[in-house]
C-alpha angles and dihedrals in degrees: 000000000000118000127210115252088238088070090070125077090215142355126211137203113272098234120169129190126244115228092250089055095045105041133060104240094235098045135085122209139200122232093258090051091050089051090054092048090051087058092048093252127133112266091245097043114140112245131169118256094255092053091046090053090054092047090052090049088056096042100053098061090041090056091048092049092050098038094120090061095046141074127213128221124201117246113278090223129038093252097027130114126270120250131225133197141167117282117239093241090056091053091050091049091049094052094042098247126129096211106132093196 
């Protein structure tokens, strides 16, 4: 059910990161790690299972929305997670270069 804005003590801008701002260019991350990064936590920060579920719920649509600026790595183990990183063209766009490498 919608709530009036007056019900909240404060509201904040809805700012989201771009992959080039969030990821280290030479690193690949799992969905749970991306969820932590989106909340300004370290990728390996300990969180309780309920919090991790919420972080994953936030991370999945963020990955889908930014797919064109990301690369995907196959799982390192047969039953392991997939990994995601920033695409080279997104890094170049973020730093103002036109190098497609």
